[in-house]
Coordinates of C-alpha atoms and ligand atoms in Angstrom, one line a residue:
Chain S
X1 CA 15.4 19.7 2.4
X2 CA 11.9 20.4 3.2
X3 CA 10.6 22.6 5.7
X4 CA 8.3 20.9 8.5
X5 CA 6.9 24.1 10.1
X6 CA 6.4 27.7 8.3
X7 CA 4.9 30.4 11.0
X8 CA 3.5 34.2 10.0
X9 CA 2.6 36.1 13.0
X10 CA 0.9 39.3 13.6
X11 CA -1.3 41.7 15.4
X12 CA -5.0 42.0 15.3
X13 CA -5.4 45.2 17.4
X14 CA -3.4 45.9 20.0
X15 CA -3.9 43.1 22.4
X16 CA -4.4 40.1 19.8
X17 CA -2.1 38.0 18.6
X18 CA -2.0 35.5 16.0
X19 CA -0.3 32.6 14.8
X20 CA -0.9 31.1 11.7
X21 CA 1.0 27.9 11.2
X22 CA 1.5 25.3 8.7
X23 CA 3.1 21.6 8.0
X24 CA 4.3 19.8 11.1
X25 CA 4.3 20.6 14.7
X26 CA 6.3 18.2 16.6
X27 CA 9.6 17.8 19.1
X28 CA 11.4 19.0 16.6
X29 CA 9.8 22.2 15.8
X30 CA 7.6 23.2 18.5
X31 CA 10.2 25.8 19.9
X32 CA 9.5 27.9 16.6
X33 CA 6.1 28.0 17.9
X34 CA 6.9 28.8 21.4
X35 CA 9.3 31.7 20.5
X36 CA 6.7 33.0 17.7
X37 CA 4.4 33.2 20.6
X38 CA 6.7 34.7 23.1
X39 CA 7.2 37.5 20.5
X40 CA 4.0 38.1 19.8
X41 CA 3.7 38.5 23.8
X42 CA 6.8 40.4 24.0
X43 CA 4.9 42.7 21.3
X44 CA 1.5 43.4 23.6
X45 CA -0.4 40.6 23.1
X46 CA -2.2 39.4 25.7
X47 CA -4.5 36.6 23.9
X48 CA -3.1 34.4 21.4
X49 CA -5.4 33.2 18.7
X50 CA -3.6 29.7 17.0
X51 CA -4.7 29.2 13.3
X52 CA -3.7 25.2 12.4
X53 CA -5.7 25.2 9.8
X54 CA -3.0 24.4 7.7
X55 CA -1.1 22.1 10.2
X56 CA -1.3 18.4 8.7
X57 CA 0.7 16.8 11.8
X58 CA 0.6 17.7 15.8
X59 CA 0.9 15.8 18.4
X60 CA 1.6 16.2 22.0
X61 CA 4.8 18.3 21.5
X62 CA 2.6 21.4 20.1
X63 CA 0.1 20.6 23.1
X64 CA 2.2 21.1 25.7
X65 CA 3.5 24.4 24.0
X66 CA -0.1 25.6 23.9
X67 CA -0.7 24.6 27.7
X68 CA 2.2 26.3 28.5
X69 CA 1.5 29.9 26.7
X70 CA -1.6 29.4 27.9
X71 CA -0.7 29.3 31.9
X72 CA 1.5 31.9 31.3
X73 CA -1.7 34.1 29.1
X74 CA -4.5 33.3 31.6
X75 CA -2.5 34.4 34.8
X76 CA -2.3 37.8 33.2
X77 CA -5.9 37.6 32.0
X78 CA -5.3 36.6 28.5
X79 CA -6.3 33.7 26.9
X80 CA -5.2 31.4 23.8
X81 CA -7.9 30.0 21.3
X82 CA -7.4 27.5 18.7
X83 CA -8.8 28.4 15.1
X84 CA -9.5 26.2 12.3
X85 CA -8.0 22.7 13.5
X86 CA -8.3 20.0 10.8
X87 CA -10.7 17.2 11.7
X88 CA -7.8 15.0 12.8
X89 CA -6.1 17.7 15.3
X90 CA -9.3 18.6 16.7
X91 CA -9.9 15.0 17.4
X92 CA -6.7 15.3 19.3
X93 CA -7.8 17.8 21.3
X94 CA -10.4 15.9 22.1
X95 CA -8.6 12.9 22.8
X96 CA -6.5 14.6 25.6
X97 CA -9.2 16.4 26.9
X98 CA -7.8 19.8 26.0
X99 CA -11.2 20.4 23.9
X100 CA -12.0 21.5 27.6
X101 CA -9.6 23.6 28.4
X102 CA -9.1 25.5 25.2
X103 CA -11.7 27.5 23.1
X104 CA -11.6 26.0 19.7
X105 CA -12.8 28.2 16.4
X106 CA -14.3 27.4 13.2
X107 CA -13.0 30.4 11.5
X108 CA -10.8 33.2 12.3
X109 CA -13.1 35.9 11.6
X110 CA -15.9 34.3 14.7
X111 CA -12.5 34.3 17.0
X112 CA -11.4 37.9 16.8
X113 CA -15.0 38.7 17.5
X114 CA -15.0 36.9 20.4
X115 CA -11.2 38.2 21.2
X116 CA -12.5 41.5 20.6
X117 CA -15.2 41.7 23.6
Chain Q
X1 CA 29.1 -6.1 10.1
X2 CA 25.6 -7.8 9.7
X3 CA 23.8 -7.7 12.5
X4 CA 22.2 -10.8 14.0
X5 CA 20.0 -13.0 11.6
X6 CA 16.8 -10.6 10.2
X7 CA 13.2 -11.9 10.8
X8 CA 11.7 -7.9 11.3
X9 CA 11.6 -5.0 9.8
X10 CA 13.9 -2.6 11.7
X11 CA 14.1 0.9 11.9
X12 CA 16.8 2.9 13.4
X13 CA 17.1 6.4 13.8
X14 CA 19.1 8.9 15.8
X15 CA 17.5 9.7 19.3
X16 CA 17.3 13.4 18.2
X17 CA 14.3 15.6 17.7
X18 CA 14.8 16.2 14.1
X19 CA 14.5 12.6 13.0
X20 CA 11.3 11.8 14.6
X21 CA 9.5 12.8 11.7
X22 CA 11.6 10.7 9.6
X23 CA 10.2 7.6 11.9
X24 CA 6.8 8.9 11.4
X25 CA 7.2 9.4 7.6
X26 CA 7.9 6.2 6.9
X27 CA 5.7 4.7 9.3
X28 CA 2.8 6.2 7.2
X29 CA 4.3 4.8 3.9
X30 CA 4.1 1.3 5.4
X31 CA 0.8 1.8 6.7
X32 CA -0.9 3.6 4.1
X33 CA 0.2 0.6 1.7
X34 CA -0.8 -1.8 3.7
X35 CA -4.1 -0.4 3.1
X36 CA -5.1 0.9 6.9
X37 CA -7.6 3.6 6.3
X38 CA -6.6 7.2 5.9
X39 CA -7.7 8.2 9.9
X40 CA -5.5 4.6 11.2
X41 CA -2.6 5.6 8.9
X42 CA -2.6 8.7 11.0
X43 CA -3.0 7.3 14.3
X44 CA -0.3 4.7 13.6
X45 CA 1.9 7.8 13.1
X46 CA 0.8 9.8 16.0
X47 CA 1.1 6.6 18.6
X48 CA 5.2 6.5 16.5
X49 CA 5.9 10.2 16.7
X50 CA 4.7 10.3 20.6
X51 CA 6.5 7.2 21.6
X52 CA 9.7 8.2 19.7
X53 CA 9.4 11.9 21.2
X54 CA 9.2 10.0 24.6
X55 CA 12.6 8.3 23.4
X56 CA 14.2 11.7 22.8
X57 CA 12.9 13.2 26.0
X58 CA 12.9 10.9 29.0
X59 CA 15.5 8.5 27.6
X60 CA 18.7 9.0 29.5
X61 CA 22.4 8.0 27.9
X62 CA 24.4 8.9 25.3
X63 CA 22.8 11.9 22.8
X64 CA 23.7 9.7 19.9
X65 CA 22.1 6.6 20.9
X66 CA 19.6 5.1 18.6
X67 CA 16.0 4.5 18.5
X68 CA 15.2 1.1 17.0
X69 CA 11.7 1.1 15.6
X70 CA 10.6 -2.8 14.7
X71 CA 7.7 -3.4 12.9
X72 CA 6.0 -6.9 12.8
X73 CA 3.3 -7.1 10.1
X74 CA 0.8 -9.8 10.8
X75 CA -2.2 -10.6 8.5
X76 CA -4.7 -8.7 10.8
X77 CA -2.9 -6.2 12.6
X78 CA 0.4 -3.9 12.6
X79 CA 2.8 -4.2 15.7
X80 CA 5.3 -1.6 16.1
X81 CA 8.1 -1.6 19.2
X82 CA 9.7 1.6 19.8
X83 CA 13.0 0.5 22.4
X84 CA 15.5 3.5 23.1
X85 CA 18.3 2.0 24.6
X86 CA 17.7 4.2 27.8
X87 CA 16.7 3.3 31.5
X88 CA 13.3 2.0 31.1
X89 CA 10.5 3.4 32.8
X90 CA 7.3 1.5 33.9
X91 CA 3.5 2.5 34.3
X92 CA 3.9 3.7 37.6
X93 CA 6.4 6.9 36.3
X94 CA 3.4 7.8 33.5
X95 CA 2.4 10.7 35.9
X96 CA 0.0 13.3 33.7
X97 CA 1.6 13.5 30.9
X98 CA -0.2 13.5 27.5
X99 CA 1.7 10.8 25.3
X100 CA 0.9 7.6 26.8
X101 CA -2.6 9.1 26.8
X102 CA -2.3 9.6 23.3
X103 CA -0.8 6.5 22.3
X104 CA -3.5 4.4 24.3
X105 CA -6.3 6.3 22.2
X106 CA -5.3 5.9 19.0
X107 CA -3.7 2.2 19.3
X108 CA -6.0 -0.9 20.2
X109 CA -2.9 -2.3 22.6
X110 CA 0.1 -0.3 24.0
X111 CA 2.4 -2.4 26.4
X112 CA 5.5 -0.8 28.3
X113 CA 8.1 -4.2 28.6
X114 CA 11.5 -2.4 29.7
X115 CA 14.3 -4.5 30.1
X116 CA 18.5 -3.8 30.8
X117 CA 19.2 -4.7 27.0
X118 CA 16.4 -2.8 25.5
X119 CA 15.9 0.3 27.8
X120 CA 12.0 1.1 27.3
X121 CA 10.2 -0.8 24.8
X122 CA 6.7 0.3 23.9
X123 CA 4.9 -2.5 21.9
X124 CA 1.9 -1.0 20.2
X125 CA -0.6 -2.7 18.1
X126 CA -3.1 -1.4 15.5
X127 CA -5.6 -3.8 14.1
X128 CA -6.4 -4.0 10.7
X129 CA -10.2 -3.6 11.8
X130 CA -9.6 -1.8 14.8
X131 CA -11.5 0.9 16.3
Chain F
X1 CA 21.8 -4.4 22.6
X2 CA 22.1 -0.9 21.1
X3 CA 24.2 -1.1 17.9
X4 CA 26.8 1.6 17.4
X5 CA 26.1 5.4 17.5
X6 CA 23.4 6.5 15.3
X7 CA 23.8 9.2 13.1
X8 CA 21.8 8.0 10.0
X9 CA 18.6 6.3 9.0
X10 CA 18.7 2.8 8.8
X11 CA 16.2 0.3 7.7
X12 CA 16.6 -3.2 8.0
X13 CA 14.8 -6.3 6.4
X14 CA 15.0 -10.0 6.1
X15 CA 16.9 -10.6 2.5
X16 CA 13.2 -11.9 1.2
X17 CA 11.4 -11.5 -2.1
X18 CA 8.3 -10.4 0.3
X19 CA 10.0 -8.0 1.9
X20 CA 11.2 -5.9 -0.5
X21 CA 8.3 -4.3 -0.7
X22 CA 8.5 -2.9 2.6
X23 CA 11.5 -1.3 1.8
X24 CA 9.8 0.3 -1.1
X25 CA 7.0 1.2 0.8
X26 CA 8.8 3.1 3.5
X27 CA 11.1 5.0 1.0
X28 CA 8.2 5.9 -0.8
X29 CA 6.7 7.7 2.8
X30 CA 10.0 9.4 3.3
X31 CA 10.6 10.7 -0.7
X32 CA 7.2 11.9 -0.3
X33 CA 7.2 13.8 3.0
X34 CA 10.4 15.3 2.2
X35 CA 8.5 16.9 -0.9
X36 CA 10.2 15.3 -4.0
X37 CA 7.8 15.5 -6.9
X38 CA 5.8 12.5 -7.4
X39 CA 7.5 11.7 -10.5
X40 CA 11.0 11.8 -8.3
X41 CA 9.1 9.7 -5.2
X42 CA 8.1 6.9 -7.7
X43 CA 12.0 7.0 -9.2
X44 CA 13.4 6.7 -5.6
X45 CA 11.1 3.7 -5.0
X46 CA 12.0 2.0 -8.3
X47 CA 15.4 2.0 -7.6
X48 CA 15.0 1.3 -4.2
X49 CA 12.8 -2.1 -5.6
X50 CA 15.9 -2.8 -8.3
X51 CA 18.5 -2.7 -5.5
X52 CA 17.0 -4.9 -3.1
X53 CA 15.6 -7.4 -5.7
X54 CA 19.4 -7.5 -6.8
X55 CA 20.0 -8.4 -3.0
X56 CA 17.5 -10.7 -2.7
X57 CA 18.4 -12.6 -5.8
X58 CA 22.2 -12.4 -6.4
X59 CA 23.9 -12.4 -3.0
X60 CA 24.6 -15.5 -1.4
X61 CA 24.7 -16.6 2.0
X62 CA 22.0 -17.2 4.8
X63 CA 18.8 -16.7 3.6
X64 CA 18.0 -14.8 6.6
X65 CA 20.5 -12.3 6.6
X66 CA 19.6 -8.5 6.4
X67 CA 19.6 -5.6 3.7
X68 CA 20.5 -2.4 5.2
X69 CA 19.1 0.2 3.4
X70 CA 20.7 3.7 4.8
X71 CA 19.3 7.2 4.1
X72 CA 21.3 10.2 4.0
X73 CA 18.9 13.1 4.1
X74 CA 20.5 16.5 2.7
X75 CA 19.6 19.4 1.8
X76 CA 19.4 18.9 -1.9
X77 CA 19.7 15.8 -2.2
X78 CA 18.6 12.5 -1.0
X79 CA 21.3 9.7 -0.7
X80 CA 20.5 5.7 -0.1
X81 CA 22.8 3.1 -0.1
X82 CA 21.5 -0.8 -0.3
X83 CA 24.1 -3.1 1.5
X84 CA 23.3 -6.8 1.8
X85 CA 26.4 -8.8 3.2
X86 CA 26.7 -10.8 0.5
X87 CA 29.9 -11.4 -1.7
X88 CA 29.7 -8.3 -3.6
X89 CA 30.2 -7.6 -7.6
X90 CA 32.1 -4.7 -9.3
X91 CA 30.7 -2.9 -12.5
X92 CA 32.2 -5.7 -15.1
X93 CA 30.0 -8.1 -13.8
X94 CA 26.8 -6.5 -14.6
X95 CA 26.0 -8.6 -18.1
X96 CA 23.0 -7.5 -19.6
X97 CA 20.5 -7.6 -16.8
X98 CA 17.8 -4.7 -16.6
X99 CA 18.4 -3.7 -13.0
X100 CA 21.3 -1.4 -12.9
X101 CA 20.2 0.1 -16.3
X102 CA 17.0 1.3 -14.5
X103 CA 18.4 2.3 -11.6
X104 CA 20.8 4.5 -13.4
X105 CA 17.9 5.7 -15.7
X106 CA 16.0 7.0 -12.4
X107 CA 18.9 8.4 -10.5
X108 CA 21.1 11.2 -10.2
X109 CA 24.0 8.9 -9.5
X110 CA 24.4 5.2 -8.8
X111 CA 27.8 4.1 -7.6
X112 CA 28.5 0.5 -6.4
X113 CA 31.3 0.1 -3.6
X114 CA 31.5 -3.3 -2.2
X115 CA 33.2 -4.4 0.5
X116 CA 34.0 -7.4 2.7
X117 CA 32.1 -6.0 5.7
X118 CA 29.0 -4.8 3.2
X119 CA 29.1 -6.8 0.5
X120 CA 27.2 -5.4 -2.3
X121 CA 26.9 -1.7 -1.9
X122 CA 25.3 0.4 -4.4
X123 CA 24.9 4.1 -3.6
X124 CA 22.7 5.7 -5.1
X125 CA 21.9 9.6 -5.4
X126 CA 18.7 11.8 -6.1
X127 CA 19.1 15.5 -6.1
X128 CA 16.0 17.7 -5.3
X129 CA 15.7 19.3 -8.5
X130 CA 17.6 16.5 -10.3
X131 CA 16.0 15.3 -13.7
Chain E
X1 CA -2.7 -8.4 5.2
X2 CA -2.5 -6.8 2.0
X3 CA -3.2 -8.1 -1.3
X4 CA -0.4 -7.1 -3.6
X5 CA -1.0 -8.2 -6.8
X6 CA -4.9 -9.2 -7.8
X7 CA -4.7 -11.2 -11.4
X8 CA -7.7 -11.9 -13.9
X9 CA -7.5 -14.6 -16.5
X10 CA -9.8 -15.1 -19.4
X11 CA -9.3 -16.1 -23.1
X12 CA -10.8 -14.1 -26.0
X13 CA -11.3 -16.5 -28.6
X14 CA -9.3 -19.4 -28.8
X15 CA -6.1 -18.0 -29.3
X16 CA -6.2 -15.3 -27.1
X17 CA -5.2 -15.0 -23.7
X18 CA -5.7 -11.8 -21.5
X19 CA -4.2 -11.2 -18.3
X20 CA -5.5 -8.2 -16.4
X21 CA -3.1 -7.3 -13.4
X22 CA -4.0 -5.0 -10.8
X23 CA -1.6 -4.0 -7.7
X24 CA 2.3 -4.5 -7.5
X25 CA 4.5 -6.7 -9.9
X26 CA 7.6 -7.2 -8.0
X27 CA 10.0 -9.9 -7.0
X28 CA 7.2 -11.4 -4.3
X29 CA 4.3 -11.3 -6.8
X30 CA 6.4 -12.1 -10.3
X31 CA 5.9 -15.5 -10.0
X32 CA 2.2 -15.2 -10.1
X33 CA 1.9 -13.7 -13.2
X34 CA 4.3 -16.4 -14.9
X35 CA 1.9 -19.2 -13.3
X36 CA -1.3 -17.2 -14.4
X37 CA 0.6 -17.0 -18.0
X38 CA 1.5 -20.5 -18.2
X39 CA -2.3 -21.6 -17.4
X40 CA -3.6 -19.7 -20.6
X41 CA -0.9 -21.2 -22.5
X42 CA -1.6 -24.2 -21.5
X43 CA -5.0 -23.6 -22.1
X44 CA -4.3 -23.1 -25.4
X45 CA -3.7 -19.4 -25.7
X46 CA -1.0 -18.6 -28.6
X47 CA -0.7 -14.6 -28.1
X48 CA -1.4 -12.9 -24.4
X49 CA -2.5 -9.8 -24.0
X50 CA -1.3 -8.1 -20.3
X51 CA -3.4 -5.1 -19.4
X52 CA -1.5 -3.1 -17.1
X53 CA -4.3 -0.6 -16.4
X54 CA -4.2 -1.0 -13.0
X55 CA -0.5 -2.0 -12.0
X56 CA 0.6 0.9 -9.7
X57 CA 4.0 -0.5 -9.3
X58 CA 6.5 -2.6 -11.8
X59 CA 10.3 -3.0 -12.0
X60 CA 12.4 -5.4 -13.6
X61 CA 11.1 -8.7 -11.7
X62 CA 7.9 -7.7 -13.9
X63 CA 9.9 -7.1 -17.3
X64 CA 11.9 -10.3 -17.1
X65 CA 8.9 -12.4 -16.6
X66 CA 7.0 -10.7 -19.7
X67 CA 10.4 -11.2 -21.8
X68 CA 10.3 -14.7 -20.7
X69 CA 7.0 -15.6 -22.2
X70 CA 7.4 -13.4 -24.6
X71 CA 10.3 -15.5 -26.0
X72 CA 8.5 -18.7 -25.3
X73 CA 5.3 -17.4 -27.4
X74 CA 7.5 -15.7 -30.6
X75 CA 9.4 -18.8 -31.2
X76 CA 5.7 -20.9 -31.7
X77 CA 4.5 -18.0 -33.8
X78 CA 2.5 -15.5 -31.1
X79 CA 3.2 -12.6 -29.4
X80 CA 2.6 -11.0 -26.2
X81 CA 1.4 -7.4 -26.3
X82 CA 1.0 -4.8 -23.3
X83 CA -2.4 -2.8 -22.8
X84 CA -3.0 0.8 -21.0
X85 CA -0.1 1.2 -18.9
X86 CA -0.1 3.6 -16.6
X87 CA 2.1 6.6 -17.7
X88 CA 5.2 5.8 -15.3
X89 CA 5.0 2.2 -16.2
X90 CA 5.3 3.0 -19.8
X91 CA 8.3 4.8 -19.3
X92 CA 9.8 1.8 -17.4
X93 CA 9.4 0.1 -20.7
X94 CA 10.9 3.2 -22.8
X95 CA 13.8 3.2 -20.1
X96 CA 14.9 -0.1 -20.7
X97 CA 14.4 -0.1 -24.1
X98 CA 11.5 -3.0 -24.2
X99 CA 9.1 -0.5 -26.0
X100 CA 10.8 -1.4 -28.8
X101 CA 10.1 -5.2 -28.2
X102 CA 6.5 -5.2 -27.2
X103 CA 3.7 -4.1 -28.6
X104 CA 1.9 -1.3 -26.4
X105 CA -1.9 -0.6 -26.9
X106 CA -3.9 2.3 -25.3
X107 CA -6.7 0.0 -25.1
X108 CA -7.7 -3.7 -24.8
X109 CA -10.2 -3.1 -27.9
X110 CA -7.5 -1.8 -29.8
X111 CA -5.3 -4.9 -29.0
X112 CA -7.8 -7.2 -29.1
X113 CA -8.6 -6.0 -32.9
X114 CA -5.2 -6.1 -34.0
X115 CA -4.8 -9.5 -32.2
X116 CA -7.6 -10.9 -34.2
X117 CA -5.9 -10.4 -37.4
Ligands
ADP201 N1 10.9 6.3 26.8 C1 11.2 6.7 28.1 N2 11.9 6.3 29.1 C2 11.9 6.9 30.1 N3 10.8 7.0 30.5 C3 9.8 7.6 30.1 C4 10.0 7.2 28.6 N4 8.9 7.7 28.0 C5 7.7 7.8 29.2 N5 8.5 7.7 30.0 C6 7.9 8.5 31.7 O1 6.4 8.0 31.5 C7 6.2 9.7 31.8 C8 4.8 9.9 30.9 O2 4.9 10.3 29.7 P1 4.1 10.8 28.8 O3 2.7 10.0 29.1 O4 4.6 10.5 27.1 O5 4.2 12.1 28.8 P2 5.1 13.3 29.1 O6 6.2 12.8 28.5 O7 4.3 14.4 28.7 O8 5.7 13.0 30.2 C9 7.1 10.5 31.2 O9 7.1 11.8 32.1 C10 8.8 9.3 31.8 O10 8.6 9.5 33.3
ADP202 N1 23.3 -7.4 -5.1 C1 24.4 -7.6 -5.6 N2 24.8 -9.0 -5.3 C2 25.8 -9.5 -6.2 N3 25.7 -9.3 -7.4 C3 24.8 -8.4 -7.8 C4 24.2 -8.0 -6.9 N4 23.6 -6.9 -7.8 C5 24.0 -7.2 -9.0 N5 24.7 -7.8 -9.6 C6 25.5 -8.5 -10.4 O1 25.3 -7.5 -11.6 C7 24.3 -8.3 -12.7 C8 23.6 -7.2 -13.0 O2 22.5 -7.1 -12.3 P1 21.4 -6.2 -12.8 O3 21.4 -5.3 -13.8 O4 20.4 -5.7 -11.6 O5 20.5 -7.4 -13.9 P2 20.2 -9.0 -13.4 O6 19.8 -9.0 -12.0 O7 18.7 -8.8 -14.5 O8 21.1 -9.7 -13.9 C9 23.8 -9.7 -12.0 O9 23.3 -10.3 -12.8 C10 24.7 -9.9 -11.0 O10 25.6 -10.5 -11.5

């Protein structure tokens, strides 16, 4: 009936994949996030920016996927950045200590600029 | 046939990923109308989401088993029990996962009280004026 | 102990006046997040309120019996069954009350299908694009 | 925990009782409405104006109480008027045919003016 999660995936340049998510990331939708990310990685992305501006719910299921992607990319010299999380989602990163692990950007422009360096 | 006499509010969902959000959504509807502030409503939703996710991920037994979410509405607090009829677990099993860390950080009290009839039973309390 | 295998979303409340609003509120939470338009969310709340009110007012039997509200989420519609384990009734009993008139006017389909195991069972359907 | 229904009752002049309700009128709260109305009637009200501006939910339980009060007051030459219902509540009167039975006023001023006549 409803679409819990919508995903837009694209490359910015040759090495940076951007995932724009909207809706809810939970146990039922987390695999879609992983799969979309894997596709970007298969297409050449060495780093990922995950835009959470439109994400209204996320829990440890989502954090788990992001941690997994980060391990995979960091090993190959890349990274995973979080973009524009809503305040409650940002607090989730803090609560779980992952604000120390993921760079969190206020907007995509700043994130891309840093990724380009 | 009716179950035993009802004195509580009980929500039962299949122990499957796509039903966890239903439990969250209905919990939200309750918490919002109980006039918890918006942040507390989201805390309660998150805690129920984490507890149900654990039930789906960790409880062994038939896939079509239920998760029971029991709500006890008191004057100064909301108590929620999430029961999964699985093998249960104890605090020592917790390891380094995030689910229970998050539940503990958003609720005022979280207790694990498993039993042979209930499997895992995670009991969570949100105070009306809690943090 | 777990009830039978769960394939549905089931909410159980005591058959008492002060629990009817709990059923309404949780129903609202579900309908809103299923993205029904606001008017439809209110229609669904009202229909559930009326059906539970009838269960409290008309079902005979122990006061602490439950009302079971079953939700079946389909792609184009939400089906809700309200079951009260009372004596049941049939369309001819309806008389000139307003409850069923209102249920019929806000839902796309309302059906009464009572049985010995369920008592009154009021089955209501709201279409995703319904009136 | 929550207060489902709040009621303010007062007299306007000697014969008109005004009930201002806010919250939800359902099977659990309808008796409070009836009792507040009975008190106004016992205090001399021959007509009642029921202000529903702040009522967010009402169902046949509320309609039933209003119908009962109306029967009682009409018998004695009085009436019951409905004031400022929110659009969904107004629709409830229409759905149940009771918009033909109760006068419905957009605001209390107009209702009082007519009641004063
Ligand atoms: N409902 C449950 N049934 C059985 N074991 C559970 C349950 N919930 C949690 N556990 C155990 O506690 C551990 C920690 O849970 P949690 O903090 O949610 O992290 P995670 O689920 O990511 O491992 C789990 O790995 C599991 O061993
Ligand atoms: N759950 C129920 N159990 C038994 N009888 C019922 C039930 N619901 C409705 N009825 C019967 O149908 C009649 C009409 O119900 P309704 O339209 O809601 O109006 P009201 O409740 O105001 O009488 C009731 O008076 C009652 O006889």
